[in-house]
PDB file of C-alpha atoms and ligand atoms in Angstrom:
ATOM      1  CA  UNK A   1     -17.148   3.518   4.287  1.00 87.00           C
ATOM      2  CA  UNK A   2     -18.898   1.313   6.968  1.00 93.00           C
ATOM      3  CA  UNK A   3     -17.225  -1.328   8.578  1.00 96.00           C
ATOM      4  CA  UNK A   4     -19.189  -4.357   7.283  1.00 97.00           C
ATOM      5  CA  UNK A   5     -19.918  -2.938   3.532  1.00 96.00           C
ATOM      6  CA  UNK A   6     -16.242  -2.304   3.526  1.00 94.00           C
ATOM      7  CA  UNK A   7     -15.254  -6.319   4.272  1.00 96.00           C
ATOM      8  CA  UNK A   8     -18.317  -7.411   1.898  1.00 96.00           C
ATOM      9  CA  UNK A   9     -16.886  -4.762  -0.680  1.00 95.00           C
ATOM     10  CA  UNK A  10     -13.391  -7.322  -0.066  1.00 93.00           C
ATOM     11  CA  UNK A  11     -15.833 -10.391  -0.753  1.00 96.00           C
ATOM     12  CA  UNK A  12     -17.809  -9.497  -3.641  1.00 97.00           C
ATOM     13  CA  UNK A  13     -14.237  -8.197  -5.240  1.00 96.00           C
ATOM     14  CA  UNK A  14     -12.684 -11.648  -4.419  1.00 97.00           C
ATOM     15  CA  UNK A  15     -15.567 -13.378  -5.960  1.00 97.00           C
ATOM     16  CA  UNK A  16     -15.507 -11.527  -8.996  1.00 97.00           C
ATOM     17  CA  UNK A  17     -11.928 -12.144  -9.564  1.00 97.00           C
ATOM     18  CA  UNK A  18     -12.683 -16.458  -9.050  1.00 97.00           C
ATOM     19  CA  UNK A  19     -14.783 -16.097 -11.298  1.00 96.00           C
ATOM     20  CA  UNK A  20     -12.915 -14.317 -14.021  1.00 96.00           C
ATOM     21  CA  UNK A  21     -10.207 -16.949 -13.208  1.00 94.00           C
ATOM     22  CA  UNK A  22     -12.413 -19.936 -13.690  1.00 91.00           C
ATOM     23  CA  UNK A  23     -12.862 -18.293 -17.357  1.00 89.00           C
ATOM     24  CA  UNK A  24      -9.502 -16.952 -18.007  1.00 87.00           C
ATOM     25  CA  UNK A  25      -8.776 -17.541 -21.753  1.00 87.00           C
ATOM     26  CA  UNK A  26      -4.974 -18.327 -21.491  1.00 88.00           C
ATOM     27  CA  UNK A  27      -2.132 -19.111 -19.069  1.00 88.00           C
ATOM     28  CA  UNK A  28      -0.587 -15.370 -19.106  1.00 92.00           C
ATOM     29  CA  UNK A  29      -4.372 -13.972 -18.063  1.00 94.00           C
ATOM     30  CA  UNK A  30      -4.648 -16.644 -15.802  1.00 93.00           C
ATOM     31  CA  UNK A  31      -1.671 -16.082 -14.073  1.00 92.00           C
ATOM     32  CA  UNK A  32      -2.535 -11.898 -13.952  1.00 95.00           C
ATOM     33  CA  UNK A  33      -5.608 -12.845 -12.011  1.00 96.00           C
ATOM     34  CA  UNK A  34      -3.872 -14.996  -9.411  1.00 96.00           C
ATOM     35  CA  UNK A  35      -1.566 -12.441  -8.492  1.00 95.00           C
ATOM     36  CA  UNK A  36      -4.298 -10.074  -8.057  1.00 95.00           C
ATOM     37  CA  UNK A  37      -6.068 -12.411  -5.896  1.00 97.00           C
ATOM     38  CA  UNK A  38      -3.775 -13.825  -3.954  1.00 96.00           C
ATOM     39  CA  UNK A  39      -2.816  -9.751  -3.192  1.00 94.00           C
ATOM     40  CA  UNK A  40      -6.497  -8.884  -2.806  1.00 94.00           C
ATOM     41  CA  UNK A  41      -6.497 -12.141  -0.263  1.00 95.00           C
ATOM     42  CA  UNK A  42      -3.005 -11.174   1.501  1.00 94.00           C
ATOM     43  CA  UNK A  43      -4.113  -7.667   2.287  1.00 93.00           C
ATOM     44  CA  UNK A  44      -7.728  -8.639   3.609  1.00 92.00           C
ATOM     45  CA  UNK A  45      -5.793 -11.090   6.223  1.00 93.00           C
ATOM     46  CA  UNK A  46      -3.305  -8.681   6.899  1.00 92.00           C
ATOM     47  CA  UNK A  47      -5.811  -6.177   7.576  1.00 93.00           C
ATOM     48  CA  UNK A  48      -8.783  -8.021   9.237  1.00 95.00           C
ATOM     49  CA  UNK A  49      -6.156  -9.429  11.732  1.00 96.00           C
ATOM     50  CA  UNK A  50      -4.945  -6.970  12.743  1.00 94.00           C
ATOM     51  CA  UNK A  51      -8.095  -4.445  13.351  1.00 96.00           C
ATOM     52  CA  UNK A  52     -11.345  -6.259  13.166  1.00 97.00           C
ATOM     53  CA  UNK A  53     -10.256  -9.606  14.613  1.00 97.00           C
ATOM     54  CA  UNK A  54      -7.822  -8.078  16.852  1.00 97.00           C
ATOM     55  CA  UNK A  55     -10.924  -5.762  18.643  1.00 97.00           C
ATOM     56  CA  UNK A  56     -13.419  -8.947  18.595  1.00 98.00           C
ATOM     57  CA  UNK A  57     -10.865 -11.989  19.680  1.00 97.00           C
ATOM     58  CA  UNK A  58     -10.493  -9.966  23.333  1.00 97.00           C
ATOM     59  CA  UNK A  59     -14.275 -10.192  23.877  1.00 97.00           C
ATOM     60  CA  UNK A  60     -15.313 -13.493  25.653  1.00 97.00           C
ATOM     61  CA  UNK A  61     -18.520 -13.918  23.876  1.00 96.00           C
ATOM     62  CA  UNK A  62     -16.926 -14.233  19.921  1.00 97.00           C
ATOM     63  CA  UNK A  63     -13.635 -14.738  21.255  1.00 97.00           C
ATOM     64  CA  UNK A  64     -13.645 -18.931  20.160  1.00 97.00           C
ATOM     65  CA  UNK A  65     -15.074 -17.797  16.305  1.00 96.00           C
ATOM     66  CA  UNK A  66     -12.564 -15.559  16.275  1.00 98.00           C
ATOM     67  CA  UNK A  67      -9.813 -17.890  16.651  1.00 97.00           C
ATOM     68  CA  UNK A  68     -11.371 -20.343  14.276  1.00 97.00           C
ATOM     69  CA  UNK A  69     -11.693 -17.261  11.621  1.00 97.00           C
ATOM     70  CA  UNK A  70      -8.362 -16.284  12.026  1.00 97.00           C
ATOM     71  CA  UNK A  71      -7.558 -20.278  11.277  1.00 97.00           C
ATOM     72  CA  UNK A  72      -8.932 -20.016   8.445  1.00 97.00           C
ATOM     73  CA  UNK A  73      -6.947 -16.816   7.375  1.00 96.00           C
ATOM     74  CA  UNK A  74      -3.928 -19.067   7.871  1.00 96.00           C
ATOM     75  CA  UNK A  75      -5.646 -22.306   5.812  1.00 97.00           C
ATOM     76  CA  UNK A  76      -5.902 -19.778   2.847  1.00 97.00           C
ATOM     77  CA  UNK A  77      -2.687 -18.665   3.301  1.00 96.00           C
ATOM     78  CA  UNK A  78      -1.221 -22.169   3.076  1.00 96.00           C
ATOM     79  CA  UNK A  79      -3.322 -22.868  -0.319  1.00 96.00           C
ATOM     80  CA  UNK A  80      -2.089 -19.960  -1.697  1.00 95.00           C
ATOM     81  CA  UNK A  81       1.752 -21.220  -1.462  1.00 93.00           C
ATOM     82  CA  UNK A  82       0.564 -24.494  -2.231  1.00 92.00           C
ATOM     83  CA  UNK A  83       0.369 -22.993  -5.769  1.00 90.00           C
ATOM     84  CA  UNK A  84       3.974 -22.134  -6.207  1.00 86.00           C
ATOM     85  CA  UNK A  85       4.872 -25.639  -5.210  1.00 84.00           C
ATOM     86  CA  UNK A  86       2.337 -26.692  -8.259  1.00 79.00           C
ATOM     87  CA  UNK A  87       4.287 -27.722 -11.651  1.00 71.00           C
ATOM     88  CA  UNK A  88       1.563 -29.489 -13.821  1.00 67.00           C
ATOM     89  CA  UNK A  89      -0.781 -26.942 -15.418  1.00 62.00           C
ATOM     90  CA  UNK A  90      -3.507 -29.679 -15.188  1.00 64.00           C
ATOM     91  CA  UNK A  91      -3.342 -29.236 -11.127  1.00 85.00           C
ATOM     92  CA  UNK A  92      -4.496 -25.368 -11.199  1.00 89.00           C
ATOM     93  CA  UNK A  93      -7.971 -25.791 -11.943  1.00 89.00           C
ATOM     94  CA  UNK A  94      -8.046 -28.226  -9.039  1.00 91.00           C
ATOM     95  CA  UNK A  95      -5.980 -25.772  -6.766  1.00 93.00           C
ATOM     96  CA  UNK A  96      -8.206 -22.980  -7.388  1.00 95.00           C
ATOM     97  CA  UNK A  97     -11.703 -24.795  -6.549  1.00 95.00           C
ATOM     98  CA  UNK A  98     -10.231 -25.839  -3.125  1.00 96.00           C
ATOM     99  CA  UNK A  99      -8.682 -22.061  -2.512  1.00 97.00           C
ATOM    100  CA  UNK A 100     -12.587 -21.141  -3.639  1.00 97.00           C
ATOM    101  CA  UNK A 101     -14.133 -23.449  -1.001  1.00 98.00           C
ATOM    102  CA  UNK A 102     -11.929 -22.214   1.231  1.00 97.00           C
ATOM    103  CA  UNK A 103     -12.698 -18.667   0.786  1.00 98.00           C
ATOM    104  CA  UNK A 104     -16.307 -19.187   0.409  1.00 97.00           C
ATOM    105  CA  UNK A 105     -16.530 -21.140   3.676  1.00 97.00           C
ATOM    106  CA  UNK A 106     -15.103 -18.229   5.375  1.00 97.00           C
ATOM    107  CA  UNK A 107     -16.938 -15.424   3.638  1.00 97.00           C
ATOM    108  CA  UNK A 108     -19.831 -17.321   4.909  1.00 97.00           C
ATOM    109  CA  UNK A 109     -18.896 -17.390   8.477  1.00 96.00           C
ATOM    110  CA  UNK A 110     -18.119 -13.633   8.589  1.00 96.00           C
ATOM    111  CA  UNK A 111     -21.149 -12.903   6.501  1.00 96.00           C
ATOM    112  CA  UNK A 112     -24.013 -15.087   8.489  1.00 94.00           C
ATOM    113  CA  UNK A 113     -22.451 -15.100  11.407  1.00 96.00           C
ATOM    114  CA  UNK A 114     -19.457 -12.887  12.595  1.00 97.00           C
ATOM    115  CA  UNK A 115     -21.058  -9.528  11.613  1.00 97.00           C
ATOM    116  CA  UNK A 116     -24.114 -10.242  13.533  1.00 97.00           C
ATOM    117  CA  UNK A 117     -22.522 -10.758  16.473  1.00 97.00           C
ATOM    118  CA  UNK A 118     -20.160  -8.165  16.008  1.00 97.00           C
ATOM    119  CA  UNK A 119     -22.933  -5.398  15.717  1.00 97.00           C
ATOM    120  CA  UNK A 120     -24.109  -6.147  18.917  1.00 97.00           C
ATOM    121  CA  UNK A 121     -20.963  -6.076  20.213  1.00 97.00           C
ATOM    122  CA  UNK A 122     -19.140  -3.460  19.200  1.00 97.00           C
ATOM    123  CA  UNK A 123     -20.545   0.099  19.436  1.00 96.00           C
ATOM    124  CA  UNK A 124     -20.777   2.377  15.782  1.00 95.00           C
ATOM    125  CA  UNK A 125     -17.533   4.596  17.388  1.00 96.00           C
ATOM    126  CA  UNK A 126     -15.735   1.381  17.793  1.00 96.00           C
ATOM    127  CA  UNK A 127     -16.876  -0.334  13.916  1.00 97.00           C
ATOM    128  CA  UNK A 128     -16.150   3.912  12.591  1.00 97.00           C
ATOM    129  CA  UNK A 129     -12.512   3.751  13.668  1.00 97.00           C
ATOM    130  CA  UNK A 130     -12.086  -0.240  13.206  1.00 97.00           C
ATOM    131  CA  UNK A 131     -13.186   0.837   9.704  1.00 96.00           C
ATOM    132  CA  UNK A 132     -10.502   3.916   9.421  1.00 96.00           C
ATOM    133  CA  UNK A 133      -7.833   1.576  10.844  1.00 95.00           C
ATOM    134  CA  UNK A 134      -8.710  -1.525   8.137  1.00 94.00           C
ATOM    135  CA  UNK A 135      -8.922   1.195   5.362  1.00 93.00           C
ATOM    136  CA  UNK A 136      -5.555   2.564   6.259  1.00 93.00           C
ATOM    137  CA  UNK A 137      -3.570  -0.810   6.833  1.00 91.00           C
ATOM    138  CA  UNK A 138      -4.661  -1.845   3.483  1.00 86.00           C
ATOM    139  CA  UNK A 139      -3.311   1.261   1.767  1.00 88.00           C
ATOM    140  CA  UNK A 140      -0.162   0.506   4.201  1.00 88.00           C
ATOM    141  CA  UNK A 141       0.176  -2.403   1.941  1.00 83.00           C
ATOM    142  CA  UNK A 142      -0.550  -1.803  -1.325  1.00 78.00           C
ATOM    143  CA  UNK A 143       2.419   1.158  -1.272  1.00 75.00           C
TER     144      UNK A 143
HETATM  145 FE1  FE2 B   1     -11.623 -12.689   6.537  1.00 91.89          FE
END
């Protein structure tokens, strides 16, 4: 799959799964969806770092966004623990719409932003094999 329908297929997936969180019926579904997220989020960092972000933070011209995007990877990170440190039920809801912001923020830096850029900047070889390497780190981790 292309490089940038591949990371908005990992968008539109996470988004889904928010909002079938926000809905869950009960604490057991609830919890279900979370892990899948917070896998689903773990393996897009892991990923993106390491291929996509890795090929664009060397390039002067996106190299500062870069660094800020990869920040970000790390801010989500940190909410995500934040939730095993979480006792009151009440708190999740509240947990989950920060995570959300979070996420949203940075889908919307990547989305608006970040994959112009990174058309013009890389060539369609260099987004082909980003794409092969992303696709095969992410089945790295889910095994
Ligand atoms: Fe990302």
């Amino acid at each position: 799959m292309e490089l940038y329908a591949l990371l908005k297929q990992d968008h539109e997936r996470v988004k889904e799964l928010f909002g079938r969180l926000e809905g869950a019926p009960g604490a057991e579904e609830r919890d279900r969806l979370f892990r899948t997220l917070k896998l689903e989020l773990m393996a897009h960092k892991e990923a993106e770092d390491g291929t996509f972000y890795a090929a664009l933070s060397v390039l002067p011209e996106i190299s500062d966004r870069i660094e800020e995007a990869l920040e970000e990877h790390v801010d989500i990170d940190e909410l995500l623990d934040e939730f095993e440190e979480m006792d009151e039920e009440g708190s999740f809801a509240g947990q989950l719409a920060e995570l959300r912001e979070e996420v949203e923020h940075h889908v919307g830096e990547e989305e608006n932003d970040i994959f112009h850029e990174a058309r013009e900047l890389l060539t369609e070889e260099q987004a082909e094999r980003i794409a092969e390497e992303m696709q095969a780190a992410k089945e790295r981790l889910a095994s």
